[in-house]
């Protein structure tokens, strides 16, 4: 009975993992497949993707046509429960009142965490992204290079299944030959942008996403991933055969009951449970990492949310994968005589260097798309293409006024209509009145699917004004002190957003697009607020020295050698790539190191 | 002004609208203040996502019969049946509108005020102009009433009524095109599993000059 209740825990585990999302799932998978006894604690409830995700339900079958509400901030059918930037009973605070200085903190309290509802975009960080100081003279170099992580990118991509193409693009690395699954054909809007975007230097290529476009190679991959481990190979092969490839319908954000896309529970936790080496305790809100007299971690204290009682789990090693800021909060709340500033915080850097993707967007009406012949372009439930950052030459010495770059993601196509499907139709139809009757029908059909937009996601290097600390007064419903955020965009981010707005504007115009609103002159009016993209990382960054960082190159805390981090907290910066794939690669690499150190009796 | 002829000019119609609007402005405040507060609760942070919901399943609908008659007639004026598609009321859009304005969530509170005031406005206008409830008017009469407020640049006196009509139209169209019949009508043909994804058909590529 691997999914437990609080009174069924074993006395002691090899490794306690806090959090069941991408980082916790990857760590639990890597450890249990090699025989390590693991307990995962998850603050949310158990969730069954096979029976609880709404794949085909229509907006008309949900309250309010499935529109967003405070209870379901991404819409009714989005695969997130007990989730949001605001969760009743679980507050956080912001130190500053100005709107542009707010940080918005998404929490996802359910088994599998945020992996249930993400876009499955799986881009590798490039070599420059690990060495921003060398490249742009700003931020901190990570203590690892791309080459250190490349083998783990291959491993994660093979395990979870990622489609895409190798394009040989500077700083947007190729995968090893044979790793990627075939990329789906591009849609009309993506092809159209591929042809016409060249005029303004936008290169449209296949995106990489964690969706199976064909069955996984269960005869070959298990041996590559688990050499010399026949048991693990057999389990993984069975597991891979149980995953169906994409059937080219339904939005991935809804979750996937046929297991075609990646979520932590489906791909990581299911085979991990099958090893018999994994226990999972849902509804367990961890409040503190416990230590012994020698300063080593001994386990965690948690609140059993089903009873309100405090419990304790013991292990030889503790891995925090609660979500970067939740892990920060845990460290800061784990105070003792030995660690009065919180655990692993002798540097004073826990909570520091919080970063997020730098994002803004624009969209346009594309006249060429009006009256498009009716066809189905659901595809792989999300984008098939993107615009990678290719302007490295121009920005070699920050010639553009900001470090790094940004990629562009599409919003386009003949997607399932939502409540706002005719918004702006009167203007599009050049009507001086509000259309109704037969004309409304005609124009709705003519303009449906004719909108195309781009959202930029770009580099953010850490600054001293973006960090989290404990609020001195506010506590959550269980009495656990909450985080207080400090947030301030630097000129780099604002310069980048100015550039994003101009570039997206000229790109859309190169497609003949009529912008729905002009590029913003004031970047603060266009930039998505801190935390809004849900890519926040940092707060326990990895580095070369204990004085300037919280963990070493293995995501192992300098101060407590049997305490590791497996979420976004060790990221020393945000790249122009989405963080999830990198987070998983780091977690697997960390897990290998952890096991080696366990064997050497070093923990 | 007293003749119920349906052949009045557009200019006359607008003039009449302005007069009706001025009458309405006098008892504007009590209308809004009379709304019963929405005391119901939302579906909470952990609703079943797979369940098929009907309007009224989670919170009670609040329109009275007369209001529902007006809503039904307006919905069908905005999206009447055509040769291949049913009208808005046939696919349940009036229920959706009722659900929307009966919502306990704050985002719909403004629409509730706009729609309840607007329904009253249009009902008053129908009775004043044609001495009948809006739902009992001919389509030509209904059209005439609505053309006066279906303006994107309304005169100040008609601003509220025009905002109502625009919002009602948006909700009706959104409610309609999110149903299976509406999706078919607008040209959405997805949400069906297929063995392969073959990319755009040749006619779509030709349409945008890519083939």
mmCIF file of C-alpha atoms in Angstrom, chain A residues 136-261:
data_model
loop_
_atom_site.group_PDB
_atom_site.id
_atom_site.type_symbol
_atom_site.label_atom_id
_atom_site.label_comp_id
_atom_site.label_asym_id
_atom_site.label_seq_id
_atom_site.Cartn_x
_atom_site.Cartn_y
_atom_site.Cartn_z
ATOM 1 C CA UNK A 136 27.502 39.300 -20.476
ATOM 2 C CA UNK A 137 29.436 40.379 -17.401
ATOM 3 C CA UNK A 138 26.318 40.123 -15.239
ATOM 4 C CA UNK A 139 24.759 37.745 -12.727
ATOM 5 C CA UNK A 140 26.497 34.621 -11.456
ATOM 6 C CA UNK A 141 28.040 31.791 -13.392
ATOM 7 C CA UNK A 142 26.560 28.460 -12.447
ATOM 8 C CA UNK A 143 29.128 26.041 -11.014
ATOM 9 C CA UNK A 144 28.241 23.633 -13.828
ATOM 10 C CA UNK A 145 28.433 23.973 -17.567
ATOM 11 C CA UNK A 146 26.136 22.792 -20.311
ATOM 12 C CA UNK A 147 28.409 19.798 -20.871
ATOM 13 C CA UNK A 148 27.893 18.665 -17.270
ATOM 14 C CA UNK A 149 24.154 18.577 -17.754
ATOM 15 C CA UNK A 150 23.923 17.438 -21.395
ATOM 16 C CA UNK A 151 23.902 13.685 -20.611
ATOM 17 C CA UNK A 152 21.078 14.246 -18.146
ATOM 18 C CA UNK A 153 19.069 16.232 -20.660
ATOM 19 C CA UNK A 154 19.337 13.203 -22.950
ATOM 20 C CA UNK A 155 18.273 10.865 -20.154
ATOM 21 C CA UNK A 156 15.262 12.950 -19.126
ATOM 22 C CA UNK A 157 14.126 13.411 -22.723
ATOM 23 C CA UNK A 158 14.377 9.667 -23.342
ATOM 24 C CA UNK A 159 12.445 8.885 -20.193
ATOM 25 C CA UNK A 160 9.601 11.375 -20.465
ATOM 26 C CA UNK A 161 9.395 11.490 -24.271
ATOM 27 C CA UNK A 162 10.019 14.827 -26.001
ATOM 28 C CA UNK A 163 9.242 15.693 -29.614
ATOM 29 C CA UNK A 164 11.204 18.212 -31.615
ATOM 30 C CA UNK A 165 13.899 18.726 -34.189
ATOM 31 C CA UNK A 166 17.615 19.418 -33.979
ATOM 32 C CA UNK A 167 18.278 22.732 -35.685
ATOM 33 C CA UNK A 168 21.872 23.503 -34.762
ATOM 34 C CA UNK A 169 20.903 26.847 -33.235
ATOM 35 C CA UNK A 170 23.481 28.721 -31.189
ATOM 36 C CA UNK A 171 22.704 28.385 -27.467
ATOM 37 C CA UNK A 172 19.530 26.323 -28.113
ATOM 38 C CA UNK A 173 21.207 22.920 -27.985
ATOM 39 C CA UNK A 174 20.395 19.896 -30.078
ATOM 40 C CA UNK A 175 19.605 16.629 -28.363
ATOM 41 C CA UNK A 176 21.782 13.601 -29.061
ATOM 42 C CA UNK A 177 20.859 11.722 -32.228
ATOM 43 C CA UNK A 178 17.830 9.512 -31.784
ATOM 44 C CA UNK A 179 16.683 11.113 -28.533
ATOM 45 C CA UNK A 180 13.844 13.291 -29.810
ATOM 46 C CA UNK A 181 10.533 11.926 -31.044
ATOM 47 C CA UNK A 182 9.317 13.101 -34.454
ATOM 48 C CA UNK A 183 8.007 16.656 -34.508
ATOM 49 C CA UNK A 184 4.409 17.094 -35.634
ATOM 50 C CA UNK A 185 3.692 18.975 -38.841
ATOM 51 C CA UNK A 186 3.293 22.702 -38.365
ATOM 52 C CA UNK A 187 -0.081 24.426 -38.493
ATOM 53 C CA UNK A 188 -1.065 27.073 -41.032
ATOM 54 C CA UNK A 189 -0.236 30.001 -38.762
ATOM 55 C CA UNK A 190 3.101 28.487 -37.796
ATOM 56 C CA UNK A 191 4.011 27.840 -41.443
ATOM 57 C CA UNK A 192 2.880 31.289 -42.451
ATOM 58 C CA UNK A 193 5.067 32.879 -39.774
ATOM 59 C CA UNK A 194 7.938 30.608 -40.823
ATOM 60 C CA UNK A 195 7.764 31.969 -44.360
ATOM 61 C CA UNK A 196 7.128 35.652 -43.696
ATOM 62 C CA UNK A 197 8.870 36.105 -40.335
ATOM 63 C CA UNK A 198 12.260 35.737 -42.024
ATOM 64 C CA UNK A 199 11.897 39.306 -43.268
ATOM 65 C CA UNK A 200 12.378 40.525 -39.702
ATOM 66 C CA UNK A 201 14.870 37.884 -38.659
ATOM 67 C CA UNK A 202 12.451 35.558 -36.879
ATOM 68 C CA UNK A 203 13.332 31.921 -37.418
ATOM 69 C CA UNK A 204 10.382 29.599 -36.835
ATOM 70 C CA UNK A 205 11.316 26.012 -35.969
ATOM 71 C CA UNK A 206 9.664 23.022 -34.317
ATOM 72 C CA UNK A 207 9.347 23.437 -30.576
ATOM 73 C CA UNK A 208 10.318 20.701 -28.106
ATOM 74 C CA UNK A 209 7.445 19.418 -25.991
ATOM 75 C CA UNK A 210 6.980 16.459 -23.662
ATOM 76 C CA UNK A 211 4.312 14.724 -25.738
ATOM 77 C CA UNK A 212 4.628 11.271 -27.310
ATOM 78 C CA UNK A 213 4.201 11.533 -31.066
ATOM 79 C CA UNK A 214 4.764 7.796 -31.374
ATOM 80 C CA UNK A 215 5.083 4.921 -28.899
ATOM 81 C CA UNK A 216 8.247 5.015 -26.846
ATOM 82 C CA UNK A 217 10.922 2.509 -27.847
ATOM 83 C CA UNK A 218 10.424 0.159 -24.917
ATOM 84 C CA UNK A 219 12.875 -2.365 -26.397
ATOM 85 C CA UNK A 220 15.851 -0.025 -26.399
ATOM 86 C CA UNK A 221 15.410 2.915 -24.042
ATOM 87 C CA UNK A 222 15.268 1.061 -20.702
ATOM 88 C CA UNK A 223 18.724 -0.440 -21.232
ATOM 89 C CA UNK A 224 20.130 2.969 -22.134
ATOM 90 C CA UNK A 225 18.623 4.554 -19.045
ATOM 91 C CA UNK A 226 19.337 1.791 -16.563
ATOM 92 C CA UNK A 227 22.402 -0.166 -17.726
ATOM 93 C CA UNK A 228 23.223 -3.183 -15.556
ATOM 94 C CA UNK A 229 19.837 -3.018 -13.862
ATOM 95 C CA UNK A 230 17.538 -5.631 -15.463
ATOM 96 C CA UNK A 231 14.802 -5.115 -12.870
ATOM 97 C CA UNK A 232 14.558 -1.429 -13.601
ATOM 98 C CA UNK A 233 14.706 -2.087 -17.326
ATOM 99 C CA UNK A 234 11.797 -4.477 -17.164
ATOM 100 C CA UNK A 235 9.678 -2.132 -15.065
ATOM 101 C CA UNK A 236 10.386 0.798 -17.312
ATOM 102 C CA UNK A 237 9.658 -1.204 -20.456
ATOM 103 C CA UNK A 238 6.251 -2.213 -19.090
ATOM 104 C CA UNK A 239 5.592 1.342 -18.105
ATOM 105 C CA UNK A 240 6.558 2.746 -21.500
ATOM 106 C CA UNK A 241 4.315 0.233 -23.241
ATOM 107 C CA UNK A 242 1.400 1.442 -21.118
ATOM 108 C CA UNK A 243 1.689 4.959 -22.531
ATOM 109 C CA UNK A 244 -0.319 5.700 -25.657
ATOM 110 C CA UNK A 245 0.959 8.225 -28.184
ATOM 111 C CA UNK A 246 -0.920 11.465 -28.725
ATOM 112 C CA UNK A 247 -4.276 11.126 -30.485
ATOM 113 C CA UNK A 248 -4.101 14.701 -31.753
ATOM 114 C CA UNK A 249 -6.913 16.182 -29.727
ATOM 115 C CA UNK A 250 -7.435 18.043 -26.448
ATOM 116 C CA UNK A 251 -5.313 20.716 -24.760
ATOM 117 C CA UNK A 252 -2.381 19.343 -22.741
ATOM 118 C CA UNK A 253 -3.214 21.755 -19.917
ATOM 119 C CA UNK A 254 -6.208 19.558 -19.189
ATOM 120 C CA UNK A 255 -3.986 16.610 -18.355
ATOM 121 C CA UNK A 256 -3.804 13.366 -20.288
ATOM 122 C CA UNK A 257 -5.553 10.178 -19.224
ATOM 123 C CA UNK A 258 -3.946 8.162 -22.056
ATOM 124 C CA UNK A 259 -0.479 9.077 -20.706
ATOM 125 C CA UNK A 260 0.691 10.652 -23.960
ATOM 126 C CA UNK A 261 2.205 13.670 -22.264
#
